PDB file of C-alpha atoms in Angstrom:
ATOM      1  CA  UNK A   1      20.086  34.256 -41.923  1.00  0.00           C
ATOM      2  CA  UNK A   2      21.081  30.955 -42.228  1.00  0.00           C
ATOM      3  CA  UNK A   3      24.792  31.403 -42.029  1.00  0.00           C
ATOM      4  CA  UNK A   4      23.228  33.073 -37.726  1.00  0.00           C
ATOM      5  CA  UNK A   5      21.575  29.857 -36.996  1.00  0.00           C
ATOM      6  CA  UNK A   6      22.294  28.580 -33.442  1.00  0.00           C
ATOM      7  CA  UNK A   7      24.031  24.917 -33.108  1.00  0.00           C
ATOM      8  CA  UNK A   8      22.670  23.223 -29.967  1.00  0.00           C
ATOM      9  CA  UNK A   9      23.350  19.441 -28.548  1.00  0.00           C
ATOM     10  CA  UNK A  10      20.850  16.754 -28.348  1.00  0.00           C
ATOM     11  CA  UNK A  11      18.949  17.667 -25.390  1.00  0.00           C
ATOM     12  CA  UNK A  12      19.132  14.133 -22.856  1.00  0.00           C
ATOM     13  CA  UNK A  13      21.582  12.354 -25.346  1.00  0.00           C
ATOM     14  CA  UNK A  14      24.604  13.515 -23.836  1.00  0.00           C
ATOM     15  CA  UNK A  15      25.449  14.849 -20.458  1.00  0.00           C
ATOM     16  CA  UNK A  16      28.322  17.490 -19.722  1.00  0.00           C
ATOM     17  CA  UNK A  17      29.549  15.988 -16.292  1.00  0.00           C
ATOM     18  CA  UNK A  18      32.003  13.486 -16.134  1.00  0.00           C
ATOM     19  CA  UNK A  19      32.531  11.078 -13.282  1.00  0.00           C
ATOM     20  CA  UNK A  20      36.010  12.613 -12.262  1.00  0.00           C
ATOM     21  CA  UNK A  21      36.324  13.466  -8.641  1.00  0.00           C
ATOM     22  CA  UNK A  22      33.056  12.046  -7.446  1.00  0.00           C
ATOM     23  CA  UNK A  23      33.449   9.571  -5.029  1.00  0.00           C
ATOM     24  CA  UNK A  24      30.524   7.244  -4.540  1.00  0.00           C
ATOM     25  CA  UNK A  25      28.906   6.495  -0.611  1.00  0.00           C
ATOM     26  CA  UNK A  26      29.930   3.232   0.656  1.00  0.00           C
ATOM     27  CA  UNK A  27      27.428   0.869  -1.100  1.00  0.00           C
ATOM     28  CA  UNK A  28      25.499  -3.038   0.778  1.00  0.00           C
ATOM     29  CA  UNK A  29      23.369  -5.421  -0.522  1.00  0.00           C
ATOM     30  CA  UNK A  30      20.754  -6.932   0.618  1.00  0.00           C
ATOM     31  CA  UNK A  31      18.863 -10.489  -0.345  1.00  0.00           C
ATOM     32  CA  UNK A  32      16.067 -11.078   0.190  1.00  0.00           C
ATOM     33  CA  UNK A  33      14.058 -14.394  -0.380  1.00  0.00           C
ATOM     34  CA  UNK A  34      10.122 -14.456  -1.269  1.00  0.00           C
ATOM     35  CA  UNK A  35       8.055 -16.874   0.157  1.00  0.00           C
ATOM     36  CA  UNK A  36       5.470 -16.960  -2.486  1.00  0.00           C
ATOM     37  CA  UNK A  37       7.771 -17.837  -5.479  1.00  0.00           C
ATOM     38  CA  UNK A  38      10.745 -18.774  -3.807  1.00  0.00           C
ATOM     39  CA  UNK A  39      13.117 -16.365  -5.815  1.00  0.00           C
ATOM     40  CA  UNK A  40      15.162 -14.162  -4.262  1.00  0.00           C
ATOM     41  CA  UNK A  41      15.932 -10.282  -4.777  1.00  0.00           C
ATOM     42  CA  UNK A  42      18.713  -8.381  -4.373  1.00  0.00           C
ATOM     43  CA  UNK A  43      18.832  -4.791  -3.501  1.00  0.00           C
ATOM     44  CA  UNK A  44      21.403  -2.549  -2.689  1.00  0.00           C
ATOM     45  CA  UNK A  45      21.519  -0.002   0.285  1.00  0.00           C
ATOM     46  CA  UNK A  46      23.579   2.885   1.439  1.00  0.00           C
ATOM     47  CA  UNK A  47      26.392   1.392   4.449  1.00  0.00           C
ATOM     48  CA  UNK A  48      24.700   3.984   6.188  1.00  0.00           C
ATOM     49  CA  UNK A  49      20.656   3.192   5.917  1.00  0.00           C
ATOM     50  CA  UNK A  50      18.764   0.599   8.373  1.00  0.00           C
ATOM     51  CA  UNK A  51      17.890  -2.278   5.636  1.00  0.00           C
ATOM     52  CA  UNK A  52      13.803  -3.105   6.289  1.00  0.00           C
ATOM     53  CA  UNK A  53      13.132  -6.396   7.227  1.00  0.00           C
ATOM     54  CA  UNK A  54      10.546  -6.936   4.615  1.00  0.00           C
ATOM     55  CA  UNK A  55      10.775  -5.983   0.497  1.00  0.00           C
ATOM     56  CA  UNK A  56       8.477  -6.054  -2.311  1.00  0.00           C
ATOM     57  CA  UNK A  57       8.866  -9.159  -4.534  1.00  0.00           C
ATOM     58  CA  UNK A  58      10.107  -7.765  -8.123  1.00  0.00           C
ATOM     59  CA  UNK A  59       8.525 -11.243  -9.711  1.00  0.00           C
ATOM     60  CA  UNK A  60       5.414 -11.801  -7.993  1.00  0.00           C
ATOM     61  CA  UNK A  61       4.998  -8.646  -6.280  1.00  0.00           C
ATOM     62  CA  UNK A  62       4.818 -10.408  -2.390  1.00  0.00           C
ATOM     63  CA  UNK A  63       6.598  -9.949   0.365  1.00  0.00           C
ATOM     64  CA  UNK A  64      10.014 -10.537   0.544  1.00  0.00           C
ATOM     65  CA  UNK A  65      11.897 -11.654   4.118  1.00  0.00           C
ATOM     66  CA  UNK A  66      15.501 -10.502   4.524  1.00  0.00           C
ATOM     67  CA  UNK A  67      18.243 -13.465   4.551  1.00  0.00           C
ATOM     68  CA  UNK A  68      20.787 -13.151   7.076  1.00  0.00           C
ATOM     69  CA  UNK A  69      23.258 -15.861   7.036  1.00  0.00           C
ATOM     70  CA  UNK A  70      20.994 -17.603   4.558  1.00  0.00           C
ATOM     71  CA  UNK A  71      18.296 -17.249   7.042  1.00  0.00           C
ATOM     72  CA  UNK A  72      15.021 -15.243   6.605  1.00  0.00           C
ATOM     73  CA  UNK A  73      14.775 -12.614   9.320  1.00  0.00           C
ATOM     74  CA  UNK A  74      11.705 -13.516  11.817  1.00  0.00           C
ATOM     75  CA  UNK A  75       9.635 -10.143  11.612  1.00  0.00           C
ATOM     76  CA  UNK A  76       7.369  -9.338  14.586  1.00  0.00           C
ATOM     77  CA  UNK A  77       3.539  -7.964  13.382  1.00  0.00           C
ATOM     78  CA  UNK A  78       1.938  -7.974  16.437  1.00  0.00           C
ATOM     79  CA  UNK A  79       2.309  -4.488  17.230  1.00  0.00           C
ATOM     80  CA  UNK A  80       0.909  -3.513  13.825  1.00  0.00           C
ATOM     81  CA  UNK A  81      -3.081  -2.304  13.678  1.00  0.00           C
ATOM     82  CA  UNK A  82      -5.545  -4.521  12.425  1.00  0.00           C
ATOM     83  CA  UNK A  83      -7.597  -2.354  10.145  1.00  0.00           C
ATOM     84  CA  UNK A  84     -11.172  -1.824  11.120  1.00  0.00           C
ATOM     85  CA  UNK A  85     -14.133  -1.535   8.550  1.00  0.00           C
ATOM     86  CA  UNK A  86     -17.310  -0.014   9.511  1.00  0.00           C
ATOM     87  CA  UNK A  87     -18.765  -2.830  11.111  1.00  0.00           C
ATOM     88  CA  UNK A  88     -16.524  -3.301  13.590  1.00  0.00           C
ATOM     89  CA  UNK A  89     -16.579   0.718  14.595  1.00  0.00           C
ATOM     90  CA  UNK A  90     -20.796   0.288  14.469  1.00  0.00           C
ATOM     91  CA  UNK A  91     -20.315  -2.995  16.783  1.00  0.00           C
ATOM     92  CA  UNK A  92     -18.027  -1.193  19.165  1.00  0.00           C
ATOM     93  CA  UNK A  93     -21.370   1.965  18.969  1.00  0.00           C
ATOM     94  CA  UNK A  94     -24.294  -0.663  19.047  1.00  0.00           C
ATOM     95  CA  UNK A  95     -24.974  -4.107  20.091  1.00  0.00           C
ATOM     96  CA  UNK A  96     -26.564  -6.255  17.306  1.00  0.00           C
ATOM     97  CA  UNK A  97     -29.822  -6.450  19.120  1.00  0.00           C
ATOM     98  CA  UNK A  98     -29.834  -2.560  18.805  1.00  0.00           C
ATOM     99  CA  UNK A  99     -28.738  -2.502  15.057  1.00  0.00           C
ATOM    100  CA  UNK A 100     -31.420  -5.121  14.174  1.00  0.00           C
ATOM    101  CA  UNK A 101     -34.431  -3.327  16.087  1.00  0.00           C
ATOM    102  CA  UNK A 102     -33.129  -0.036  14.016  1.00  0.00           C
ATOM    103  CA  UNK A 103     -33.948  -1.799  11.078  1.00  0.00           C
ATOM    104  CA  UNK A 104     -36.807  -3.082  11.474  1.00  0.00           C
ATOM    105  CA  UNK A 105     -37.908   0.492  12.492  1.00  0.00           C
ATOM    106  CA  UNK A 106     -36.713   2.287   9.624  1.00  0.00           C
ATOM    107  CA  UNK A 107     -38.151  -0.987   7.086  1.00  0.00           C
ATOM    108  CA  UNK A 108     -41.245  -0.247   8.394  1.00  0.00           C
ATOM    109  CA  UNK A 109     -41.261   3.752   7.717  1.00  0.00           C
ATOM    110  CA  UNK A 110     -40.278   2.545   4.183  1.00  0.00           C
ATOM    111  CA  UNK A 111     -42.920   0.220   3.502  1.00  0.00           C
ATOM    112  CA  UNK A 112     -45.177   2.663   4.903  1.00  0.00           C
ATOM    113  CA  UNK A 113     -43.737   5.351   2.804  1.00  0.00           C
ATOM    114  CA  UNK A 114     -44.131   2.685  -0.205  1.00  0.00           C
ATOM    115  CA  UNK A 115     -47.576   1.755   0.700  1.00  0.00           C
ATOM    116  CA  UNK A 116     -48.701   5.357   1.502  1.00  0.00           C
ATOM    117  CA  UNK A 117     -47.774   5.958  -2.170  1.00  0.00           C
ATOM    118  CA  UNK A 118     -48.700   3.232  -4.106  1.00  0.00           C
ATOM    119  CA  UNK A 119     -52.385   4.050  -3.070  1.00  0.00           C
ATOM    120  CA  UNK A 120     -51.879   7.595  -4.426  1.00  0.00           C
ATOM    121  CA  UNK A 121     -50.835   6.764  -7.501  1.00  0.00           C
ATOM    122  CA  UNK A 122     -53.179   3.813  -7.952  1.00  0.00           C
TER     123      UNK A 122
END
């Protein structure tokens, strides 16, 4: 039995490619310089791929600006969306006058609720 055992390799330890033939996509990198900590990253990019404007810090986790020509790149938000909580979606619903005559009704069910049960158990 032990004379049949099976040999194997390493599983992950060693691969069976070799690099011969394979020609590698043209390769450019990027800096990029964070505001927060003042370090700068560099990342690199396939010739063909649209480099963002902005990057993830890898020290502080910020953002990072694109240089060009030592300059940061002047990125435009303003046609981003402002996120909006539930208040602002309730505003845009309600006026405040509305929202605070809704409470008063629905404190006064409670109380009365409260009351109406406090004497029951009392």
């Amino acid at each position: 039995m032990a004379d049949r055992s099976l040999r194997g390799m390493r599983l992950g330890a060693q691969s069976l490619q070799s690099e011969e033939g394979v020609t590698f996509s043209p390769r450019v990198s990027h800096s990029y310089l964070c505001a927060t900590c003042g370090r700068e990253t560099v990342m690199i990019f396939s010739a063909e791929a649209e480099a963002p404007d902005e990057w993830e810090c890898k020290h502080c986790s910020h953002v990072a600006t694109r240089l060009v020509d030592s300059q940061p790149v002047v990125v435009d938000h303003s046609d981003e969306k402002i996120a909006r909580t539930h208040w602002d979606m309730l505003l845009e619903r309600r006026t405040r006058d509305e929202l605070e005559e809704l409470l008063e009704e629905r404190l006064t069910v409670l109380r009365e609720r409260r009351g109406g049960q406090q004497k029951i158990g009392a």
